[in-house]
Structures are given as structure tokens and as C-alpha cells.
C-alpha atoms as a printed R data frame, in Angstrom:
    type eleno elety resid chain resno       x       y       z
1   ATOM     1    CA   MET     A     1   9.015  25.123 -23.477
2   ATOM     2    CA   GLU     A     2  10.928  25.363 -20.034
3   ATOM     3    CA   TRP     A     3   8.345  26.972 -17.169
4   ATOM     4    CA   ASP     A     4  11.749  28.780 -16.150
5   ATOM     5    CA   GLY     A     5  10.968  30.523 -19.088
6   ATOM     6    CA   LEU     A     6   7.745  32.203 -18.980
7   ATOM     7    CA   GLN     A     7   8.657  32.532 -14.930
8   ATOM     8    CA   VAL     A     8  11.431  34.706 -16.223
9   ATOM     9    CA   PHE     A     9   9.513  36.811 -18.725
10  ATOM    10    CA   LEU     A    10   6.897  37.127 -16.401
11  ATOM    11    CA   ALA     A    11   8.727  38.334 -13.833
12  ATOM    12    CA   ALA     A    12  10.037  41.443 -16.443
13  ATOM    13    CA   VAL     A    13   7.000  42.245 -17.555
14  ATOM    14    CA   ARG     A    14   5.318  42.729 -13.963
15  ATOM    15    CA   THR     A    15   9.177  45.163 -12.628
16  ATOM    16    CA   GLY     A    16   9.615  46.456 -15.953
17  ATOM    17    CA   SER     A    17  13.588  45.838 -15.840
18  ATOM    18    CA   HIS     A    18  16.447  42.871 -15.883
19  ATOM    19    CA   THR     A    19  17.161  44.237 -12.530
20  ATOM    20    CA   ARG     A    20  14.417  44.297 -10.688
21  ATOM    21    CA   ALA     A    21  12.829  40.603 -11.991
22  ATOM    22    CA   ALA     A    22  16.375  39.217 -10.830
23  ATOM    23    CA   ARG     A    23  15.577  40.302  -7.099
24  ATOM    24    CA   ALA     A    24  11.722  39.292  -7.510
25  ATOM    25    CA   LEU     A    25  13.150  35.526  -8.660
26  ATOM    26    CA   GLY     A    26  16.362  35.276  -6.310
27  ATOM    27    CA   VAL     A    27  19.049  34.980  -9.282
28  ATOM    28    CA   ASP     A    28  21.138  37.792 -10.558
29  ATOM    29    CA   ALA     A    29  20.481  40.037 -13.599
30  ATOM    30    CA   THR     A    30  22.717  38.183 -15.779
31  ATOM    31    CA   THR     A    31  21.057  34.688 -15.259
32  ATOM    32    CA   VAL     A    32  17.454  37.015 -16.260
33  ATOM    33    CA   GLY     A    33  19.290  38.330 -19.446
34  ATOM    34    CA   ARG     A    34  20.327  34.897 -20.269
35  ATOM    35    CA   ARG     A    35  16.877  33.389 -19.905
36  ATOM    36    CA   LEU     A    36  15.219  35.520 -21.670
37  ATOM    37    CA   ALA     A    37  17.250  35.711 -24.497
38  ATOM    38    CA   ALA     A    38  16.693  31.637 -24.560
39  ATOM    39    CA   PHE     A    39  13.288  31.620 -24.483
40  ATOM    40    CA   GLU     A    40  12.843  34.488 -27.359
41  ATOM    41    CA   ASP     A    41  15.211  32.397 -29.213
42  ATOM    42    CA   ARG     A    42  12.995  29.334 -28.431
43  ATOM    43    CA   LEU     A    43   9.770  30.719 -29.656
44  ATOM    44    CA   GLY     A    44  11.540  33.111 -32.716
45  ATOM    45    CA   ALA     A    45  10.076  36.039 -31.595
46  ATOM    46    CA   ARG     A    46  11.017  38.885 -29.874
47  ATOM    47    CA   LEU     A    47   8.824  39.542 -26.736
48  ATOM    48    CA   LEU     A    48  10.607  42.362 -24.950
49  ATOM    49    CA   ASP     A    49  11.288  45.468 -26.134
50  ATOM    50    CA   ARG     A    50  13.931  48.336 -23.971
51  ATOM    51    CA   THR     A    51  12.210  51.617 -23.695
52  ATOM    52    CA   PRO     A    52  13.459  54.559 -21.452
53  ATOM    53    CA   GLN     A    53  10.524  53.744 -19.489
54  ATOM    54    CA   GLY     A    54  11.781  50.155 -18.495
55  ATOM    55    CA   LEU     A    55  10.805  46.952 -20.122
56  ATOM    56    CA   VAL     A    56   7.484  46.575 -21.767
57  ATOM    57    CA   PRO     A    57   6.425  43.906 -24.070
58  ATOM    58    CA   THR     A    58   6.094  43.511 -27.813
59  ATOM    59    CA   ALA     A    59   2.877  42.647 -29.261
60  ATOM    60    CA   ALA     A    60   3.622  39.035 -29.357
61  ATOM    61    CA   GLY     A    61   4.875  39.475 -25.578
62  ATOM    62    CA   ALA     A    62   1.825  41.004 -24.424
63  ATOM    63    CA   ALA     A    63  -0.672  38.087 -26.272
64  ATOM    64    CA   ILE     A    64   1.415  35.283 -23.999
65  ATOM    65    CA   VAL     A    65   0.975  37.329 -21.067
66  ATOM    66    CA   PRO     A    66  -2.987  36.004 -20.583
67  ATOM    67    CA   ARG     A    67  -1.393  32.415 -21.332
68  ATOM    68    CA   ALA     A    68   1.662  32.635 -19.087
69  ATOM    69    CA   GLU     A    69  -0.223  33.859 -16.309
70  ATOM    70    CA   ARG     A    70  -2.542  30.661 -16.324
71  ATOM    71    CA   VAL     A    71   0.236  28.319 -16.172
72  ATOM    72    CA   GLU     A    72   2.082  29.929 -13.212
73  ATOM    73    CA   ALA     A    73  -1.454  29.745 -11.750
74  ATOM    74    CA   GLU     A    74  -1.300  26.212 -12.130
75  ATOM    75    CA   MET     A    75   2.443  25.898 -11.024
76  ATOM    76    CA   LEU     A    76   1.950  27.289  -8.183
77  ATOM    77    CA   ALA     A    77  -1.272  25.442  -7.411
78  ATOM    78    CA   ILE     A    78   1.326  22.311  -7.839
79  ATOM    79    CA   GLU     A    79   3.663  23.541  -5.578
80  ATOM    80    CA   ARG     A    80   1.121  24.553  -2.761
81  ATOM    81    CA   GLU     A    81  -0.145  20.635  -3.286
82  ATOM    82    CA   ALA     A    82   2.476  19.355  -3.099
83  ATOM    83    CA   THR     A    83   4.455  21.650  -0.191
84  ATOM    84    CA   GLY     A    84   4.733  18.961   3.131
85  ATOM    85    CA   ALA     A    85   2.538  16.784   1.458
86  ATOM    86    CA   ASP     A    86   4.425  14.040   2.754
87  ATOM    87    CA   ALA     A    87   4.910  15.927   6.570
88  ATOM    88    CA   ARG     A    88   0.609  15.244   6.164
89  ATOM    89    CA   VAL     A    89  -1.446  12.620   7.298
90  ATOM    90    CA   GLU     A    90  -4.143  12.803   4.689
91  ATOM    91    CA   GLY     A    91  -4.660  11.863   1.432
92  ATOM    92    CA   LEU     A    92  -4.366   8.087  -0.112
93  ATOM    93    CA   ILE     A    93  -2.795   5.316   1.501
94  ATOM    94    CA   ARG     A    94  -2.979   1.631  -0.379
95  ATOM    95    CA   ILE     A    95  -2.497  -1.112   2.026
96  ATOM    96    CA   THR     A    96  -1.969  -4.803   0.903
97  ATOM    97    CA   GLY     A    97  -2.446  -8.083   2.442
98  ATOM    98    CA   GLY     A    98  -4.060 -11.416   2.660
99  ATOM    99    CA   ASP     A    99  -7.809 -11.658   2.463
100 ATOM   100    CA   GLY     A   100  -8.123 -13.231   6.169
101 ATOM   101    CA   MET     A   101  -5.827 -10.521   8.061
102 ATOM   102    CA   LEU     A   102  -7.476  -7.401   6.269
103 ATOM   103    CA   THR     A   103 -10.948  -8.396   6.495
104 ATOM   104    CA   VAL     A   104 -10.905  -9.843   9.840
105 ATOM   105    CA   LEU     A   105  -8.403  -7.408  11.246
106 ATOM   106    CA   VAL     A   106  -7.360  -4.315   9.527
107 ATOM   107    CA   VAL     A   107 -11.149  -3.013   8.558
108 ATOM   108    CA   PRO     A   108 -12.473  -3.344  11.828
109 ATOM   109    CA   ALA     A   109  -9.532  -1.135  13.386
110 ATOM   110    CA   LEU     A   110  -9.535   1.268  10.659
111 ATOM   111    CA   ILE     A   111 -12.527   2.994  12.375
112 ATOM   112    CA   GLY     A   112 -10.591   4.192  15.072
113 ATOM   113    CA   LEU     A   113  -7.515   5.079  12.585
114 ATOM   114    CA   ARG     A   114  -9.880   7.114  10.677
115 ATOM   115    CA   GLN     A   115 -11.746   9.140  13.219
116 ATOM   116    CA   ARG     A   116  -7.990   9.839  14.374
117 ATOM   117    CA   HIS     A   117  -6.774  10.794  10.477
118 ATOM   118    CA   PRO     A   118 -10.210  11.629   8.861
119 ATOM   119    CA   GLY     A   119  -8.334  13.221   5.861
120 ATOM   120    CA   LEU     A   120  -6.961   9.639   5.597
121 ATOM   121    CA   GLU     A   121  -8.554   7.440   2.330
122 ATOM   122    CA   VAL     A   122  -7.366   4.161   2.245
123 ATOM   123    CA   GLU     A   123  -7.367   1.449  -0.674
124 ATOM   124    CA   LEU     A   124  -7.256  -1.996   0.385
125 ATOM   125    CA   ARG     A   125  -6.183  -4.978  -2.018
126 ATOM   126    CA   ALA     A   126  -6.576  -8.574  -0.772
127 ATOM   127    CA   ASP     A   127  -4.765 -10.451  -2.617
128 ATOM   128    CA   THR     A   128  -2.490 -13.830  -2.513
129 ATOM   129    CA   ARG     A   129   0.128 -12.526  -4.590
130 ATOM   130    CA   ASN     A   130   3.124 -10.063  -3.668
131 ATOM   131    CA   LEU     A   131   2.076  -7.059  -4.923
132 ATOM   132    CA   ASP     A   132   4.718  -4.974  -6.586
133 ATOM   133    CA   LEU     A   133   5.939  -2.386  -4.176
134 ATOM   134    CA   LEU     A   134   8.672  -1.613  -6.313
135 ATOM   135    CA   ARG     A   135   6.258  -0.091  -8.915
136 ATOM   136    CA   ARG     A   136   3.979   1.371  -5.859
137 ATOM   137    CA   GLU     A   137   0.876  -0.739  -6.471
138 ATOM   138    CA   ALA     A   138   0.415  -0.689  -3.287
139 ATOM   139    CA   ASP     A   139   2.239   2.003  -0.274
140 ATOM   140    CA   VAL     A   140   2.119  -0.907   2.583
141 ATOM   141    CA   ALA     A   141   2.261  -4.360   2.306
142 ATOM   142    CA   ILE     A   142   1.554  -7.245   4.968
143 ATOM   143    CA   ARG     A   143   3.892  -9.881   3.955
144 ATOM   144    CA   LEU     A   144   4.492 -13.489   5.851
145 ATOM   145    CA   THR     A   145   7.441 -13.578   4.133
146 ATOM   146    CA   ARG     A   146  10.659 -10.533   4.595
147 ATOM   147    CA   PRO     A   147  11.391  -9.361   1.443
148 ATOM   148    CA   THR     A   148  14.569  -9.926  -0.071
149 ATOM   149    CA   GLU     A   149  14.521  -6.610  -2.007
150 ATOM   150    CA   SER     A   150  17.536  -4.131  -1.042
151 ATOM   151    CA   ALA     A   151  14.970  -1.212  -1.849
152 ATOM   152    CA   LEU     A   152  12.094  -2.192   0.439
153 ATOM   153    CA   VAL     A   153  12.036  -1.639   4.419
154 ATOM   154    CA   ALA     A   154  10.434  -4.327   6.382
155 ATOM   155    CA   ARG     A   155   9.453  -4.070  10.209
156 ATOM   156    CA   ARG     A   156   8.300  -7.367  11.863
157 ATOM   157    CA   LEU     A   157   5.323  -7.653  13.309
158 ATOM   158    CA   GLY     A   158   4.830 -10.995  15.301
159 ATOM   159    CA   THR     A   159   4.265 -14.446  13.977
160 ATOM   160    CA   LEU     A   160   1.012 -16.110  13.021
161 ATOM   161    CA   ALA     A   161  -0.283 -19.441  14.304
162 ATOM   162    CA   PHE     A   162  -1.820 -21.616  12.203
163 ATOM   163    CA   GLY     A   163  -4.458 -24.387  13.656
164 ATOM   164    CA   ILE     A   164  -6.658 -27.181  12.375
165 ATOM   165    CA   TYR     A   165 -10.531 -26.493  12.815
166 ATOM   166    CA   ALA     A   166 -13.869 -28.084  12.396
167 ATOM   167    CA   ALA     A   167 -17.643 -26.573  12.974
168 ATOM   168    CA   ARG     A   168 -19.457 -28.726  15.435
169 ATOM   169    CA   SER     A   169 -22.035 -29.429  12.775
170 ATOM   170    CA   TYR     A   170 -19.437 -31.690  11.052
171 ATOM   171    CA   LEU     A   171 -18.521 -33.219  14.207
172 ATOM   172    CA   GLU     A   172 -21.785 -34.136  14.597
173 ATOM   173    CA   ARG     A   173 -22.148 -36.225  11.683
174 ATOM   174    CA   HIS     A   174 -18.224 -37.629  11.821
175 ATOM   175    CA   PRO     A   175 -16.268 -38.952  14.928
176 ATOM   176    CA   THR     A   176 -13.916 -36.246  16.262
177 ATOM   177    CA   PRO     A   177 -10.108 -36.825  15.288
178 ATOM   178    CA   ARG     A   178  -7.987 -37.069  18.430
179 ATOM   179    CA   THR     A   179  -4.441 -36.726  16.382
180 ATOM   180    CA   LEU     A   180  -3.347 -35.600  13.152
181 ATOM   181    CA   ALA     A   181  -3.098 -39.293  11.894
182 ATOM   182    CA   ASP     A   182  -7.051 -39.598  12.778
183 ATOM   183    CA   THR     A   183  -7.307 -36.234  10.018
184 ATOM   184    CA   ALA     A   184  -6.260 -38.461   7.040
185 ATOM   185    CA   SER     A   185  -9.689 -39.952   6.587
186 ATOM   186    CA   HIS     A   186 -11.485 -36.832   7.575
187 ATOM   187    CA   ALA     A   187 -13.020 -34.316   4.653
188 ATOM   188    CA   TRP     A   188 -10.163 -31.186   4.423
189 ATOM   189    CA   ILE     A   189 -10.684 -27.645   2.821
190 ATOM   190    CA   GLY     A   190  -7.600 -26.579   1.742
191 ATOM   191    CA   PHE     A   191  -5.992 -23.910  -1.163
192 ATOM   192    CA   GLU     A   192  -6.230 -24.742  -4.519
193 ATOM   193    CA   ALA     A   193  -3.384 -26.655  -5.769
194 ATOM   194    CA   GLU     A   194  -1.326 -23.676  -7.410
195 ATOM   195    CA   LEU     A   195  -0.539 -22.231  -4.153
196 ATOM   196    CA   ASP     A   196   0.363 -26.027  -2.428
197 ATOM   197    CA   ARG     A   197   3.999 -24.219  -2.098
198 ATOM   198    CA   LEU     A   198   2.576 -21.804   1.017
199 ATOM   199    CA   PRO     A   199   4.631 -22.708   4.341
200 ATOM   200    CA   GLN     A   200   1.193 -23.952   5.663
201 ATOM   201    CA   VAL     A   201   0.392 -26.076   3.156
202 ATOM   202    CA   ARG     A   202   3.700 -28.307   3.050
203 ATOM   203    CA   TRP     A   203   3.249 -28.603   6.805
204 ATOM   204    CA   LEU     A   204  -0.077 -29.800   6.169
205 ATOM   205    CA   ARG     A   205   1.717 -31.953   3.503
206 ATOM   206    CA   ARG     A   206   3.853 -33.528   5.581
207 ATOM   207    CA   ALA     A   207   1.258 -34.160   8.166
208 ATOM   208    CA   VAL     A   208  -1.558 -35.554   6.783
209 ATOM   209    CA   PRO     A   209   0.479 -36.865   3.269
210 ATOM   210    CA   ARG     A   210  -2.613 -37.482   1.234
211 ATOM   211    CA   PRO     A   211  -5.410 -34.987   2.147
212 ATOM   212    CA   ARG     A   212  -9.017 -35.827   1.159
213 ATOM   213    CA   TRP     A   213  -9.872 -32.475  -0.372
214 ATOM   214    CA   VAL     A   214 -13.502 -31.700  -0.963
215 ATOM   215    CA   LEU     A   215 -13.149 -28.182  -1.194
216 ATOM   216    CA   ARG     A   216 -10.295 -26.006  -2.378
217 ATOM   217    CA   ALA     A   217 -10.617 -22.340  -2.749
218 ATOM   218    CA   ASN     A   218  -7.916 -19.381  -3.087
219 ATOM   219    CA   THR     A   219  -8.452 -17.061  -0.420
220 ATOM   220    CA   THR     A   220  -8.756 -17.543   3.373
221 ATOM   221    CA   THR     A   221 -12.283 -16.509   4.171
222 ATOM   222    CA   LEU     A   222 -13.437 -18.821   1.643
223 ATOM   223    CA   GLN     A   223 -11.698 -21.694   3.679
224 ATOM   224    CA   TYR     A   224 -12.613 -20.187   6.724
225 ATOM   225    CA   ALA     A   225 -16.821 -19.453   5.232
226 ATOM   226    CA   ALA     A   226 -16.361 -23.492   4.193
227 ATOM   227    CA   CYS     A   227 -15.237 -24.992   7.178
228 ATOM   228    CA   CYS     A   228 -18.169 -22.743   9.519
229 ATOM   229    CA   ALA     A   229 -20.768 -24.788   7.111
230 ATOM   230    CA   GLY     A   230 -19.208 -27.625   7.863
231 ATOM   231    CA   HIS     A   231 -17.823 -28.853   4.947
232 ATOM   232    CA   GLY     A   232 -14.410 -30.781   6.807
233 ATOM   233    CA   LEU     A   233 -11.601 -29.920   8.138
234 ATOM   234    CA   ALA     A   234  -9.468 -27.056   7.762
235 ATOM   235    CA   LEU     A   235  -6.040 -25.206   8.593
236 ATOM   236    CA   LEU     A   236  -6.873 -22.146   9.418
237 ATOM   237    CA   PRO     A   237  -4.956 -19.059  10.790
238 ATOM   238    CA   THR     A   238  -5.645 -18.810  14.923
239 ATOM   239    CA   PHE     A   239  -7.123 -15.378  14.923
240 ATOM   240    CA   VAL     A   240  -9.356 -15.752  11.987
241 ATOM   241    CA   ALA     A   241 -10.769 -19.077  13.363
242 ATOM   242    CA   ALA     A   242 -11.428 -17.599  16.539
243 ATOM   243    CA   GLN     A   243 -14.303 -15.469  15.086
244 ATOM   244    CA   ASN     A   244 -16.654 -18.562  15.172
245 ATOM   245    CA   ARG     A   245 -16.929 -19.764  18.730
246 ATOM   246    CA   ASP     A   246 -19.288 -22.915  17.028
247 ATOM   247    CA   LEU     A   247 -15.150 -23.913  15.136
248 ATOM   248    CA   VAL     A   248 -13.037 -26.321  17.188
249 ATOM   249    CA   ALA     A   249  -9.897 -27.212  17.638
250 ATOM   250    CA   ILE     A   250  -8.557 -30.731  16.200
251 ATOM   251    CA   ALA     A   251  -5.609 -31.850  18.033
252 ATOM   252    CA   PRO     A   252  -5.183 -28.750  20.284
253 ATOM   253    CA   ARG     A   253  -1.911 -30.745  21.714
254 ATOM   254    CA   THR     A   254  -0.273 -30.565  18.346
255 ATOM   255    CA   ALA     A   255   1.440 -27.463  17.429
256 ATOM   256    CA   GLY     A   256   0.654 -26.189  13.891
257 ATOM   257    CA   PRO     A   257   2.751 -24.314  11.849
258 ATOM   258    CA   SER     A   258   3.700 -20.873  12.265
259 ATOM   259    CA   ARG     A   259   4.219 -17.654   9.429
260 ATOM   260    CA   GLU     A   260   6.285 -14.399  10.360
261 ATOM   261    CA   VAL     A   261   4.101 -11.055   9.870
262 ATOM   262    CA   TRP     A   262   5.990  -8.142   8.053
263 ATOM   263    CA   ALA     A   263   4.980  -4.881   7.669
264 ATOM   264    CA   VAL     A   264   6.735  -3.766   4.061
265 ATOM   265    CA   THR     A   265   7.071  -0.072   2.146
266 ATOM   266    CA   HIS     A   266   9.561   1.336  -0.336
267 ATOM   267    CA   GLY     A   267  12.406   2.854   1.332
268 ATOM   268    CA   ASP     A   268  11.403   6.040  -0.632
269 ATOM   269    CA   LEU     A   269   8.103   6.262   1.262
270 ATOM   270    CA   ARG     A   270   9.671   5.739   4.636
271 ATOM   271    CA   ARG     A   271   9.369   9.035   6.008
272 ATOM   272    CA   ASN     A   272   6.249   9.948   4.709
273 ATOM   273    CA   ALA     A   273   3.607  10.724   7.146
274 ATOM   274    CA   ARG     A   274   0.440   8.578   5.954
275 ATOM   275    CA   VAL     A   275   2.956   5.489   5.459
276 ATOM   276    CA   ALA     A   276   4.838   5.765   9.031
277 ATOM   277    CA   LEU     A   277   1.775   6.039  10.504
278 ATOM   278    CA   VAL     A   278  -0.128   2.821   9.002
279 ATOM   279    CA   MET     A   279   3.524   0.752   9.692
280 ATOM   280    CA   ASN     A   280   3.140   2.286  13.172
281 ATOM   281    CA   TRP     A   281  -0.291   1.440  13.602
282 ATOM   282    CA   LEU     A   282  -0.007  -2.214  12.009
283 ATOM   283    CA   ALA     A   283   2.730  -2.814  14.933
284 ATOM   284    CA   GLU     A   284   0.112  -1.945  17.367
285 ATOM   285    CA   LEU     A   285  -2.265  -3.769  15.790
286 ATOM   286    CA   LEU     A   286  -1.050  -6.626  15.822
287 ATOM   287    CA   ALA     A   287   1.019  -6.413  18.788
288 ATOM   288    CA   ASP     A   288  -2.829  -6.805  20.492
289 ATOM   289    CA   GLY     A   289  -4.078  -9.424  17.624
290 ATOM   290    CA   PRO     A   290  -2.860 -12.362  16.024
291 ATOM   291    CA   ALA     A   291   1.067 -11.870  15.959
292 ATOM   292    CA   ARG     A   292   1.969 -13.662  18.987
């Protein structure tokens, strides 16, 4: 059953004529008559009688008026809720990205964003996979590669730098490596083998062909924690390593790898107020943060 049929039926009941119902709905009287006829045909019952006083509901018509009014109330509620929803900076916004970026940079800064926009409800998903923006698994993604899907919109935020670090507690037990070649004999912390394809891991493999892995993990924050605990050397984003003054840069004069940082959303969401706000906020945040 289509909402149009119920809407025309209710207008006819309330106004008592095709002409007045048409005026209320902003259509012509012929359209009202056609839709009413189609509605009655679909139900298999006559709903309105013509009388000298105008259109009057039949017994069948009178019986469905309360139900039709409840449907109308829900449809109007939907319309009120949806109207201008994309223009309001409130409601749910889902952000995905690497755990290091979200934990160290995004989470602390969200306090200021939510104070300015208390109607926002933020959902964070830390994931090493690129969640599917085309299927709306997230609204905004922080990615380290520019997307190739034509339906996605990307904004370059800057460049993320990496460096090799070790905790002072580790260096107290082992000689400090002065060059990349010196690091080959040291204990290494890194990503699990399934993530060897990452550009920064490939850089490390070229710089240190056979690193002696002692601990591997699937997130940056776990590697950072292991490095801080003194397990060994780790290739970390510089902004993550900067959180702990006990971490020492190894071979600091040797330029480490870098990755471009992108904010990505679906093209259909680019004019959504929440999405536009977060895209701009991330650009400002990373301009002052790790993106160089």
C-alpha cells in the first residue's frame, strides 16, 4: 500500500470534496479522483460515498481512518526528522583510521570538537583494513594512501614521518646503534607478518634486510607499548614516539620513511554538515600535528 493513497483518502475525509482535498495537497481535483479510485481498487472496498453534504466515509472507510491517521503521524515524524538532517551538525559520525592516529591524535582533540558541537555522537573504529566507505562502514576515513574509487572524495592532510626508536631501558642493556647497519644485531619490534606489504615495513626490510624480530603485533599502539617497555627497536610514527620522552631516536640523521595522510569520504556525503565539519577539523588538526 502506498502512502499517497492514504494521504489522499485522509484529505478527502477531512475536506469533504475532491476540489478542497486537491487544494490542500497542492494537486488538481482529477489527480485526487484518480488516486482515490486506485486506492479503493487496491483495497477492494468503497471508502467514500458522495452525498449532498459532500464526501462521507463508508463503514469500511470510517474503520480505517484511525489507522490511516497513525500512519500519517509516523510519516510526518519521519519528514520532520529527515528535513535538514544533512545541514545539522548533530547525530552520529563514524570515523575510522589507524589505532595510533586515533588514540594519540584524534581522541584527545575530540574534547574541543564535542564542546563546540555537543549534538555530535562520535564512533571510532581503529582498523588496519580500509573499511568500505562505499558500503557506509564508516563516514570518514583517515588513510595513508589516496583512494582510487571514483565514488570517493579525498583531501590530502599532509605527510606522516616515521623513525626508529628504542627505550632508554633497552639501551642501558645494549650498545646504542649509530647507523642502520648497526641495528641488524638488535632486537626488533614490528607488525605481524601479514602486514609486511605496508610501505614503511618494506622500507625497513630494505634498510635492515633481516631484522631479528622478538615481538610482532598488529597495531601501532602495541608496538609503541612494547618499545616503551624496552623489548627492542621499533619503527614508529614520530608523533607517536614523541608521547614518551624515554624513547630515543636511533640514527636520527638517516631519513626514515613517510606516508601521505588523506581524509576520505563518499561523494554522496561531501555536503553533509557532520562530514564536512570533520573533514575540515582533521585538516586543521593534522596541520598542527604529525602531518608535515
